[in-house]
Coordinates of N, CA and C in Angstrom, one line a residue:
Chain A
X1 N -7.5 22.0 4.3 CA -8.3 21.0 3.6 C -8.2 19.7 4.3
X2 N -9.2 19.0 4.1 CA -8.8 17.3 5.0 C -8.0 16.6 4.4
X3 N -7.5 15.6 5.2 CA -6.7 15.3 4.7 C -6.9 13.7 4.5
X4 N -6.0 12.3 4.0 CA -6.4 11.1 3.6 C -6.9 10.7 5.2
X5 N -8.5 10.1 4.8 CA -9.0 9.9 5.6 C -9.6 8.1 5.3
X6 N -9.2 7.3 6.5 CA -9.2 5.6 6.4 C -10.0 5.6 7.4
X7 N -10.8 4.3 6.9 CA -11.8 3.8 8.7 C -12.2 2.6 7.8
X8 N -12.0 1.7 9.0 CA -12.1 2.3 10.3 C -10.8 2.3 10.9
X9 N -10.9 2.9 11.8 CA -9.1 2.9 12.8 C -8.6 1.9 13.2
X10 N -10.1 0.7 13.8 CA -9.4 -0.4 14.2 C -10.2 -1.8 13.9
X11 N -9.5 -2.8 14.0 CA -10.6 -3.9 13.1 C -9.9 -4.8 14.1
X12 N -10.8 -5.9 14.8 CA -10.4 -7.2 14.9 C -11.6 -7.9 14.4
X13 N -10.9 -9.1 13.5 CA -11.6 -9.9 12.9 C -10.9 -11.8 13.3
X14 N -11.8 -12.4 12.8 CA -11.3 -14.0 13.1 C -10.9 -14.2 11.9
X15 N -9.7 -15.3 12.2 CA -9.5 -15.8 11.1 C -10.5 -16.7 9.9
X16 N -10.2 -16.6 8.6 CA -11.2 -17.0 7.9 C -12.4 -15.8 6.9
X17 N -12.3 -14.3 8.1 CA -13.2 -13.7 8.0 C -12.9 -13.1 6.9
X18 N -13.7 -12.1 6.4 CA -13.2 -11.1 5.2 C -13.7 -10.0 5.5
X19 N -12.9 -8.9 5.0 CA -12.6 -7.6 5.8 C -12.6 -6.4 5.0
X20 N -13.1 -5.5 4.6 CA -12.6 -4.3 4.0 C -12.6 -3.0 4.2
X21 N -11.6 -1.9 4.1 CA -10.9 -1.3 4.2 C -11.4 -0.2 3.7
X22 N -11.5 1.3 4.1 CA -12.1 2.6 3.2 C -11.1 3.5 3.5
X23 N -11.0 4.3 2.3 CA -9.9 5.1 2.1 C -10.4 6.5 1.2
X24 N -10.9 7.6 1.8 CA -10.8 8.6 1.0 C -10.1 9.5 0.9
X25 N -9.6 9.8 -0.2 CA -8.3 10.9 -0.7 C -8.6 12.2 0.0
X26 N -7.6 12.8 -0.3 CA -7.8 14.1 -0.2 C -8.4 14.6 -1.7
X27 N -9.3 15.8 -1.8 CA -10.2 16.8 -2.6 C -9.1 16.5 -3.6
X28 N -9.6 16.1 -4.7 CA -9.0 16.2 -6.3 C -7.7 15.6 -6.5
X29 N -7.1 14.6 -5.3 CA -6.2 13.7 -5.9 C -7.2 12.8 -6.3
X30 N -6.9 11.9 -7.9 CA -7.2 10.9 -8.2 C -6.3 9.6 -8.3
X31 N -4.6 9.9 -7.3 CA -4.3 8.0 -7.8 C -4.3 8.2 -5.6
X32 N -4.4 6.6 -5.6 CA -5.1 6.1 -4.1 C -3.9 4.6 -3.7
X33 N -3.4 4.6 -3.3 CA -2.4 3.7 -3.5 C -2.4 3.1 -1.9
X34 N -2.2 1.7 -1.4 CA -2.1 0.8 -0.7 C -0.9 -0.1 0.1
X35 N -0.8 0.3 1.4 CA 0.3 -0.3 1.6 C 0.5 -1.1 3.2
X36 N 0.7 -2.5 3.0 CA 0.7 -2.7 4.8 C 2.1 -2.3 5.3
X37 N 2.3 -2.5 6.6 CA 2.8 -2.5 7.9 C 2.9 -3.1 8.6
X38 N 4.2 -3.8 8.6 CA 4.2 -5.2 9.7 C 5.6 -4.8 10.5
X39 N 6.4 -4.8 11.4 CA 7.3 -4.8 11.9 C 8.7 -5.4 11.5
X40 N 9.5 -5.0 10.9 CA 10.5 -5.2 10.4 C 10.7 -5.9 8.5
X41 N 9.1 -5.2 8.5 CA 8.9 -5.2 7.0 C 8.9 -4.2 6.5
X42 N 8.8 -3.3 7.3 CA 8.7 -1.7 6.7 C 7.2 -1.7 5.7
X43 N 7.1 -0.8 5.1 CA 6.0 -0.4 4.8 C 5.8 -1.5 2.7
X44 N 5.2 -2.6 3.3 CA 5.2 -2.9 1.6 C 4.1 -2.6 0.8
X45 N 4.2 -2.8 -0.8 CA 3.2 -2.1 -1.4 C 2.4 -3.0 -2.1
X46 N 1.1 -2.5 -1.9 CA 0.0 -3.2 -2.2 C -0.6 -3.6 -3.8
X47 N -1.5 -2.0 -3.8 CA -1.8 -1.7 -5.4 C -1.9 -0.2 -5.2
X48 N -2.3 0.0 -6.5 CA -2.6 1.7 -6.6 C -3.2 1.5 -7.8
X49 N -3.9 2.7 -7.7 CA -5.1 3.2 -8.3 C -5.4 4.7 -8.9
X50 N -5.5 4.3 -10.1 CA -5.7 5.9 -10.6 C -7.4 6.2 -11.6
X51 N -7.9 7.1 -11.6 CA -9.3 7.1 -12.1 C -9.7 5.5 -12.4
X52 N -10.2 5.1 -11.4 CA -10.9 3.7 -11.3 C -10.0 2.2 -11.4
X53 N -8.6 2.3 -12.3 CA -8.1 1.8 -13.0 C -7.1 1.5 -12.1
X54 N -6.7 0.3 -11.9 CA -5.3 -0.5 -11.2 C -4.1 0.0 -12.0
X55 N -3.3 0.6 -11.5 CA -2.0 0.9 -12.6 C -1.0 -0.3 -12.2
X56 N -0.6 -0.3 -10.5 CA 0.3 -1.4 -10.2 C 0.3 -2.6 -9.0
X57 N 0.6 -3.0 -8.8 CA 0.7 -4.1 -7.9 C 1.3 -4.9 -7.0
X58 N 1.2 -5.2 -6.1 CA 2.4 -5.6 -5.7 C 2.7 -7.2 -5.4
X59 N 3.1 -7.5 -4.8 CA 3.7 -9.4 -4.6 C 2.9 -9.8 -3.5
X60 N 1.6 -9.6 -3.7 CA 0.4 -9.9 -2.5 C -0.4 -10.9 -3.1
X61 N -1.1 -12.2 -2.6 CA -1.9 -13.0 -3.0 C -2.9 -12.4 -3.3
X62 N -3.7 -13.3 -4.2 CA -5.1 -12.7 -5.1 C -5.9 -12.4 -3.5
X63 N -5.8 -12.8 -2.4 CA -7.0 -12.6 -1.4 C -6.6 -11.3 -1.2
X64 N -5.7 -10.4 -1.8 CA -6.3 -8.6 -1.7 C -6.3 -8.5 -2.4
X65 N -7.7 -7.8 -2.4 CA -8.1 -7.2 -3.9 C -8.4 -5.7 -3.4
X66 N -8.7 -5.1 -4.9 CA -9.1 -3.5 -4.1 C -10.1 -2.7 -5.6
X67 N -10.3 -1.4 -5.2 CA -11.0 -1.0 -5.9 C -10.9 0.6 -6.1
X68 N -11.2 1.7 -6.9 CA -11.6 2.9 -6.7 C -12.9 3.5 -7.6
X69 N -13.2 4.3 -7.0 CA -14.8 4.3 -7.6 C -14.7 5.9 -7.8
X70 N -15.6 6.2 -8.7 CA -15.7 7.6 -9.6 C -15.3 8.5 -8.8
X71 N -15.6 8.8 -7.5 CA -15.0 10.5 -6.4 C -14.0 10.0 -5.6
X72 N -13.0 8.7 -6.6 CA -11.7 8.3 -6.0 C -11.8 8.2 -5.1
X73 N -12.7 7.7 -4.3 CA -12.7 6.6 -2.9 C -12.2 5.3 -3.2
X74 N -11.7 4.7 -2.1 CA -11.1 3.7 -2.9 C -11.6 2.6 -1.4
X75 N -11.6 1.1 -2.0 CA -11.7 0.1 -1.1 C -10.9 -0.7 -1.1
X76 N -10.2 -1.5 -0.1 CA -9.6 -2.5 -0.1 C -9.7 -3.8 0.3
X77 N -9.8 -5.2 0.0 CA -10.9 -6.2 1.1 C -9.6 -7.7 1.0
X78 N -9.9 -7.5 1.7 CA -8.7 -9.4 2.1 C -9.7 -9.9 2.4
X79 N -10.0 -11.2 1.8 CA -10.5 -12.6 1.9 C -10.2 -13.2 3.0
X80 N -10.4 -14.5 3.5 CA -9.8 -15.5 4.1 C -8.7 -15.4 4.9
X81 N -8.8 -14.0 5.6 CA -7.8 -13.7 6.6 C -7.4 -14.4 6.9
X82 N -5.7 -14.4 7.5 CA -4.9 -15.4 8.0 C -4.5 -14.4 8.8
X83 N -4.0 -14.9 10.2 CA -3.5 -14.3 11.2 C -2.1 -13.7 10.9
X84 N -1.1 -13.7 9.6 CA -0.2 -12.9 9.6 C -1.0 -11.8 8.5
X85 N -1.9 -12.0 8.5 CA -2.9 -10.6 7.8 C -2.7 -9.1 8.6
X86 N -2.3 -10.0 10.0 CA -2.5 -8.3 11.1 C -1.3 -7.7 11.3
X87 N -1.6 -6.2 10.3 CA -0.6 -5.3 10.3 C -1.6 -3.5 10.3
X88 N -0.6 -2.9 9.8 CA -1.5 -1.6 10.1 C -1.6 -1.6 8.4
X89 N -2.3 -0.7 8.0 CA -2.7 -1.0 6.7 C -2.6 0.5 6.3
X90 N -2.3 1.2 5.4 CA -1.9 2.6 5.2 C -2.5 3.0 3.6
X91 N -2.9 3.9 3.2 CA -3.5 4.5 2.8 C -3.1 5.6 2.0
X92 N -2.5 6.0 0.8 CA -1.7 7.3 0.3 C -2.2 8.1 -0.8
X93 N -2.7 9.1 -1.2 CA -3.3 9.7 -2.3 C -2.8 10.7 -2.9
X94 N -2.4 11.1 -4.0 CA -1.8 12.0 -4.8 C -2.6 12.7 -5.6
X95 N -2.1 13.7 -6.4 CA -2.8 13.9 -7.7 C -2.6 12.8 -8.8
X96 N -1.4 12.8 -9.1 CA -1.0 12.0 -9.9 C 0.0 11.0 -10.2
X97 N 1.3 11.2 -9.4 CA 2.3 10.9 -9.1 C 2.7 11.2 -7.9
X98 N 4.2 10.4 -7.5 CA 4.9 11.1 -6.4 C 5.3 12.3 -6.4
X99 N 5.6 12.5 -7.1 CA 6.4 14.2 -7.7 C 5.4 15.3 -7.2
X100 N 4.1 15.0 -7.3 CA 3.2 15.4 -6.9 C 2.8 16.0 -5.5
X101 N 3.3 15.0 -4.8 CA 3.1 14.9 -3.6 C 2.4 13.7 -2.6
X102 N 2.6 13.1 -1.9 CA 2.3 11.5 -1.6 C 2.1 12.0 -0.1
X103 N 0.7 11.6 0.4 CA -0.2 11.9 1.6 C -0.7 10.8 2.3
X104 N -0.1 10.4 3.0 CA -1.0 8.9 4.0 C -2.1 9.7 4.6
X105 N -2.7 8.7 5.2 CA -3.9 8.9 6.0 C -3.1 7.7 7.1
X106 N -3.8 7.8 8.6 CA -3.5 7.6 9.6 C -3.3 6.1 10.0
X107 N -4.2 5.5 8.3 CA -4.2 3.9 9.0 C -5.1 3.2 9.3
X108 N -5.8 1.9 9.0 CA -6.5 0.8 9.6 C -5.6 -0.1 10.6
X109 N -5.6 -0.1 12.0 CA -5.0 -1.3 12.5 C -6.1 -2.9 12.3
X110 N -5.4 -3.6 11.4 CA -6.7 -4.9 11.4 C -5.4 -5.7 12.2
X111 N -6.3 -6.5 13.3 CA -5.7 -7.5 14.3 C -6.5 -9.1 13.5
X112 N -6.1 -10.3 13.6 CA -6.5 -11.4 13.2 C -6.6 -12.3 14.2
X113 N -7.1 -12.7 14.6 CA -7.7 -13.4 15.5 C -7.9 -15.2 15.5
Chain B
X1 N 12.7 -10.2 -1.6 CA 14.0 -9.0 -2.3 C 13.7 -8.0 -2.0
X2 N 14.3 -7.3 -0.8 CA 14.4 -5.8 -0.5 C 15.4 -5.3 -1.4
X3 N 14.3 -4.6 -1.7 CA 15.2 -3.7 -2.9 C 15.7 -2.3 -2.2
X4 N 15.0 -2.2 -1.4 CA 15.5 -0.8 -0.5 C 16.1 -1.0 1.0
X5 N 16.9 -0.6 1.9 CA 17.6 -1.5 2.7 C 18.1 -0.3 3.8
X6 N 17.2 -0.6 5.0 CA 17.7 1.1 5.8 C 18.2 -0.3 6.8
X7 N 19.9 -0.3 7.4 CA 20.4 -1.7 8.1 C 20.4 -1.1 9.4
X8 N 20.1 0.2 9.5 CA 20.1 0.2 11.4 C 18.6 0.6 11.3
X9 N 18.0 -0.7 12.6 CA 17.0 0.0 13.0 C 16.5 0.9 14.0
X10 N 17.9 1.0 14.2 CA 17.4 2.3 15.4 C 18.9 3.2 15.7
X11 N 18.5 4.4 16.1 CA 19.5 5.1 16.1 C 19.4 6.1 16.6
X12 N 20.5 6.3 18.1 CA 20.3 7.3 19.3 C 21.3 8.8 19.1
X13 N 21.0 9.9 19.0 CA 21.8 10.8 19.2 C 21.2 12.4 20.2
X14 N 22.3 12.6 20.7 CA 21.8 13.9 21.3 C 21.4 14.7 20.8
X15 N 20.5 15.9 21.9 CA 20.0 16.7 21.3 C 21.0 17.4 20.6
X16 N 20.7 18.8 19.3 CA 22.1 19.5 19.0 C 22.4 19.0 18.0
X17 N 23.0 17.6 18.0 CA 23.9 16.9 16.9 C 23.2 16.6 15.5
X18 N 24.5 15.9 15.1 CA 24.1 15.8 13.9 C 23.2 14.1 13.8
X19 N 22.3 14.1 13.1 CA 21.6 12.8 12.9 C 21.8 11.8 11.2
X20 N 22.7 11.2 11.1 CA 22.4 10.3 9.6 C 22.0 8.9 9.8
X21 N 20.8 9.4 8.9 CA 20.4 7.8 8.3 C 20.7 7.3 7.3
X22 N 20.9 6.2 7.2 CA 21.7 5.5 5.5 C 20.4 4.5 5.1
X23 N 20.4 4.6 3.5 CA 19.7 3.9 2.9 C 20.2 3.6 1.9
X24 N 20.4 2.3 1.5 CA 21.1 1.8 0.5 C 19.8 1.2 -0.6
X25 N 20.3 0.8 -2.4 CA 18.9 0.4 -2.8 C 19.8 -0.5 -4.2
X26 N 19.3 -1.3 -4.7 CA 19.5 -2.1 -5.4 C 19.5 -1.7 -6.7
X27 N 18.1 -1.6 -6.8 CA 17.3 -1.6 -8.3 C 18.5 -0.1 -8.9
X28 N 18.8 -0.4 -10.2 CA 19.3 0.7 -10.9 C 18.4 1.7 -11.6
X29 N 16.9 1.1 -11.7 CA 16.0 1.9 -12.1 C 14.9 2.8 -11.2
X30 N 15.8 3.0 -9.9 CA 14.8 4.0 -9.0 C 15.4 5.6 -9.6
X31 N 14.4 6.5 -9.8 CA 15.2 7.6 -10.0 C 14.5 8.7 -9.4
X32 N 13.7 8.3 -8.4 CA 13.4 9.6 -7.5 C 13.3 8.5 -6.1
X33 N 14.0 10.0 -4.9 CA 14.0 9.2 -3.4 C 13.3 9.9 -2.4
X34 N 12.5 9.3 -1.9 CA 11.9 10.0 -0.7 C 12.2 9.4 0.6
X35 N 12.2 10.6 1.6 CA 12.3 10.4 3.0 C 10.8 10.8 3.5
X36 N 10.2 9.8 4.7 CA 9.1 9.9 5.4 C 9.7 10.0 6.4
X37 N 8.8 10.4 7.6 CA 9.2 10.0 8.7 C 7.3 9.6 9.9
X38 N 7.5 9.4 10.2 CA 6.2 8.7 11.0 C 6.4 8.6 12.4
X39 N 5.3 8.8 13.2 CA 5.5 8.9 14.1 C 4.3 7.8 14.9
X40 N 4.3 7.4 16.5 CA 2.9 6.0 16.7 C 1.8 6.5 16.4
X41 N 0.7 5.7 15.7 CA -0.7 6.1 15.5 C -0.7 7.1 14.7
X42 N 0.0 6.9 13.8 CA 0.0 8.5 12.6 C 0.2 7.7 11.2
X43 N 0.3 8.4 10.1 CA 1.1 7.8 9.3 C 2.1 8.7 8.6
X44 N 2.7 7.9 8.0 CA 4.1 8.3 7.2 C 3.8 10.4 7.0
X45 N 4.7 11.1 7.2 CA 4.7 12.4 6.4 C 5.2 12.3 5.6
X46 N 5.6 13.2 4.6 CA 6.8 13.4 3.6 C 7.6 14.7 4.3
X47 N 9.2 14.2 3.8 CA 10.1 15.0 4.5 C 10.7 15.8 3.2
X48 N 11.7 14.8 2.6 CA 12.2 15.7 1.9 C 12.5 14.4 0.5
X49 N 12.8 15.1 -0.7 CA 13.1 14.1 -1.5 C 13.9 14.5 -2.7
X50 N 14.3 13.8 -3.6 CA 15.5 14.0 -4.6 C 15.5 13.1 -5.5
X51 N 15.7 13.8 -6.9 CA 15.7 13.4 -8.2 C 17.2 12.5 -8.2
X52 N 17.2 11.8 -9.1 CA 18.5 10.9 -9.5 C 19.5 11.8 -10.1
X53 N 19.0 13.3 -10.7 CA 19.9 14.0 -11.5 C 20.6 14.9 -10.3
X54 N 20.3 14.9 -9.1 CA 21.1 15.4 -8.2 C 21.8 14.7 -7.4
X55 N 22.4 15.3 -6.5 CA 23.4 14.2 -5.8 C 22.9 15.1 -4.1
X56 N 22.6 16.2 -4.1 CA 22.2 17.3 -2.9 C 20.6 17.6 -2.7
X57 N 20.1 17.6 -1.9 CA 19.2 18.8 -1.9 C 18.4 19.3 -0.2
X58 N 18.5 20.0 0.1 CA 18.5 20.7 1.3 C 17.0 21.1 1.1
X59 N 17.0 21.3 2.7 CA 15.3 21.9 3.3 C 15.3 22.1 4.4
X60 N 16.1 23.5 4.9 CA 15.7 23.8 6.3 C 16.6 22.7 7.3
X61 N 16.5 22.2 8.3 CA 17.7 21.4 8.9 C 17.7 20.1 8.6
X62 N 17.1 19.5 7.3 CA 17.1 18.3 6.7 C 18.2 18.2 5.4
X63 N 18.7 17.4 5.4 CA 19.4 17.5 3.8 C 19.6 15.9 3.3
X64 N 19.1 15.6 1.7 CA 19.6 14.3 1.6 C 20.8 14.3 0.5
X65 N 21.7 13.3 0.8 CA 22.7 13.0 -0.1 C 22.1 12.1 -1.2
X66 N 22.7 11.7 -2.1 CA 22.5 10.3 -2.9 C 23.3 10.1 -3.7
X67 N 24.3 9.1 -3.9 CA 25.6 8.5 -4.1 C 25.2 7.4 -5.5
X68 N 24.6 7.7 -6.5 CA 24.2 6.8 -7.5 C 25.1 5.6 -7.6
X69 N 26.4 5.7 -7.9 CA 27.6 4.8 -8.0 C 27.5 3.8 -7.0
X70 N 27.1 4.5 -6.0 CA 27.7 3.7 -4.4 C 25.7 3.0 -4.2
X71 N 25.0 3.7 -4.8 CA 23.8 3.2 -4.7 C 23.5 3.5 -3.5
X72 N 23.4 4.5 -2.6 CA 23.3 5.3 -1.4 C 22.4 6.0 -1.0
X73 N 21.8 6.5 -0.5 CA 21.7 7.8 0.4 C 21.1 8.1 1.6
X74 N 21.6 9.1 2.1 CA 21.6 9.3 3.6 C 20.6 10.9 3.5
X75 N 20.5 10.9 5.1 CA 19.5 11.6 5.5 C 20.3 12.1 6.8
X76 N 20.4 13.7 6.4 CA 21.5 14.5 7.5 C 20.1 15.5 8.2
X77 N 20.2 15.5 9.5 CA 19.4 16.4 10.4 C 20.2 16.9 11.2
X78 N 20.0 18.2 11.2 CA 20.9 19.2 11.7 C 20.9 20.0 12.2
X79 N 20.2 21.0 13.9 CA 20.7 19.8 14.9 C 19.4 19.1 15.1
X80 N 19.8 17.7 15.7 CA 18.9 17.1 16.0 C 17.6 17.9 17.2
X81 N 16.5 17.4 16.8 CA 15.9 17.8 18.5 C 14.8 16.8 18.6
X82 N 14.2 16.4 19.6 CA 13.4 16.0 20.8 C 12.2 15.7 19.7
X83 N 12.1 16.3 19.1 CA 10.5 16.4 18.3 C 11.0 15.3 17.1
X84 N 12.2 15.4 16.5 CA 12.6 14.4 15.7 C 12.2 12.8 15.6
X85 N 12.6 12.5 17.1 CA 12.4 11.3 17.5 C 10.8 10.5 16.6
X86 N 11.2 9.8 15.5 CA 10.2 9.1 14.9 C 10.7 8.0 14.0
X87 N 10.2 7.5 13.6 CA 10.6 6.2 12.5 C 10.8 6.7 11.2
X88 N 11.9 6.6 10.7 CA 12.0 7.1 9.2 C 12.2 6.1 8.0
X89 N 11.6 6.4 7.0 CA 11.7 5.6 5.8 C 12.1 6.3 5.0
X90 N 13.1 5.5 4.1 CA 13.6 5.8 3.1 C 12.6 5.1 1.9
X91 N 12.5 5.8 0.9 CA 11.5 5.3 -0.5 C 12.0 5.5 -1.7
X92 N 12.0 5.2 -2.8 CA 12.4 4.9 -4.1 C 11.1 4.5 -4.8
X93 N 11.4 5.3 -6.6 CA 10.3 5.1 -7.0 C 11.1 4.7 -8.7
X94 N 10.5 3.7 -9.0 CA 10.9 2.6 -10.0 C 10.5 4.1 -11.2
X95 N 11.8 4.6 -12.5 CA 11.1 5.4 -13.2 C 10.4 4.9 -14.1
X96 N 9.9 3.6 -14.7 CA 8.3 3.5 -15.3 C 7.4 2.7 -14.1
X97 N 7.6 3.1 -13.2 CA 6.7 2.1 -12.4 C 5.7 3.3 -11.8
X98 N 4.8 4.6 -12.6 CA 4.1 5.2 -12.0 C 4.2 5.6 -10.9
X99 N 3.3 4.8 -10.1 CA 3.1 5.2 -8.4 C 4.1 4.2 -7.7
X100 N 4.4 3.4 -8.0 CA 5.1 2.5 -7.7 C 6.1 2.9 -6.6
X101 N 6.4 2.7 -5.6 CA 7.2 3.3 -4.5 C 7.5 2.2 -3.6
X102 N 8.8 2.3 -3.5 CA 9.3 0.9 -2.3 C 9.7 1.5 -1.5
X103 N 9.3 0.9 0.0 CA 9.5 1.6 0.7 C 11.1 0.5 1.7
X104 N 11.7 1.1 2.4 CA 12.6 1.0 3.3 C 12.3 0.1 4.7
X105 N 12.7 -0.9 5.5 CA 12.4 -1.1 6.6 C 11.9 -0.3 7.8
X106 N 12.6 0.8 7.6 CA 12.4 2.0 8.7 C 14.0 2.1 9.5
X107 N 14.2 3.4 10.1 CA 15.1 3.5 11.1 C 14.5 4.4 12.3
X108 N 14.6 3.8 13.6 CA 14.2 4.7 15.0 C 14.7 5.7 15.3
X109 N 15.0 6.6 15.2 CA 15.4 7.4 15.6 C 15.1 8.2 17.0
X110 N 15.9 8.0 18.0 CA 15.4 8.7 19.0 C 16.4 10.1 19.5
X111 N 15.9 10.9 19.8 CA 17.2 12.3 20.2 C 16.6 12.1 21.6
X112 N 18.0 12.4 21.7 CA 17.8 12.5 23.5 C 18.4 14.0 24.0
X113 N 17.1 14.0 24.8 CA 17.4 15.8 25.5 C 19.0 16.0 25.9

């Protein structure tokens, strides 16, 4: 079965720009969860999403915001990029939980410019 | 506030041997742990993981410990090999915090032939 599928793979954008992110689950998970990647930050957490609905959040400025839409595709979009915006941006979809089972997809690299 | 805390970032062992990574964590309210491990241009897999009501749990040449008291746990590979060599994360998941999952700095892991 496919598996969590993100694009685009790679993004450079200028600072200022605004940018967003696609993320589709794998077949019949519905929660979609968000997380960047910076280098000695390890992987921190964004938001997540379950049937359309934000359940959590993380310690990120209002300029990311995100979304998921009825066949649990989910979007993610940063505003007014700033150049420490560029990380790899990751992607994880479950049924419903961890316990479940927790699936990344391969990644947006967004560079800032 | 890293709440989750892997302190070596990197870590060399021969092929054969034994491989531990340590992850230490704060919050008193994590009560499930996961290991990823990830390799360049990929993202995270899931390895292996464990409930707070155990202190063991095994999979094939992987095993994680977790030391509730000491706020611990480690990640034993056994023997190491060549294919190992990837970045591993330790994760914690808050028990009312749904999807909620913190993830770890990462540790490098490299085996050498």
């Amino acid at each position: 079965k496919a598996g969590v599928t993100q694009t685009p793979r790679y993004l450079i954008k200028t600072r200022g720009q605004q940018v967003t992110l696609s993320c589709s689950p794998i077949s019949g998970h519905r929660s979609v969860s968000w997380y960047q990647q910076t280098p000695g930050q390890g992987l921190q957490f964004l938001f997540e999403y379950f049937s359309e609905t934000q359940r959590n959040k993380g310690n990120f400025p209002g300029r990311f915001s995100g979304r998921q839409f009825s066949n649990s595709r989910s979007e993610m979009n940063v505003s007014t990029l700033e150049l420490g915006d560029s990380a790899l941006y990751l992607c994880a979809s479950s049924l419903a939980g961890v316990d479940y089972g927790y699936t990344f997809g391969s990644g947006t690299r967004l560079t800032v410019v | 506030d890293q709440q989750v805390k892997q302190n070596s970032p990197s870590l060399s062992v021969q092929e054969g041997r034994i491989s531990i990574l340590n992850c230490d964590y704060t919050n008193s309210m994590f009560d499930y742990f996961l290991w990823y491990k990830k390799y360049p241009a990929e993202g995270p897999t899931f390895l292996i993981s464990i409930s707070s009501i155990k202190d063991k749990n095994e999979d094939g040449r992987f095993t994680v410990f977790l030391n509730k008291s000491a706020k611990h746990l480690s990640l034993h590979i056994v023997p190491s090999q060549p294919g190992d060599s990837a970045v591993y994360f330790c994760a914690a998941r808050n028990s009312g915090g749904y999807q909620k999952v913190t993830f770890g700095t990462g540790t490098k892991l490299q085996v050498i032939p």
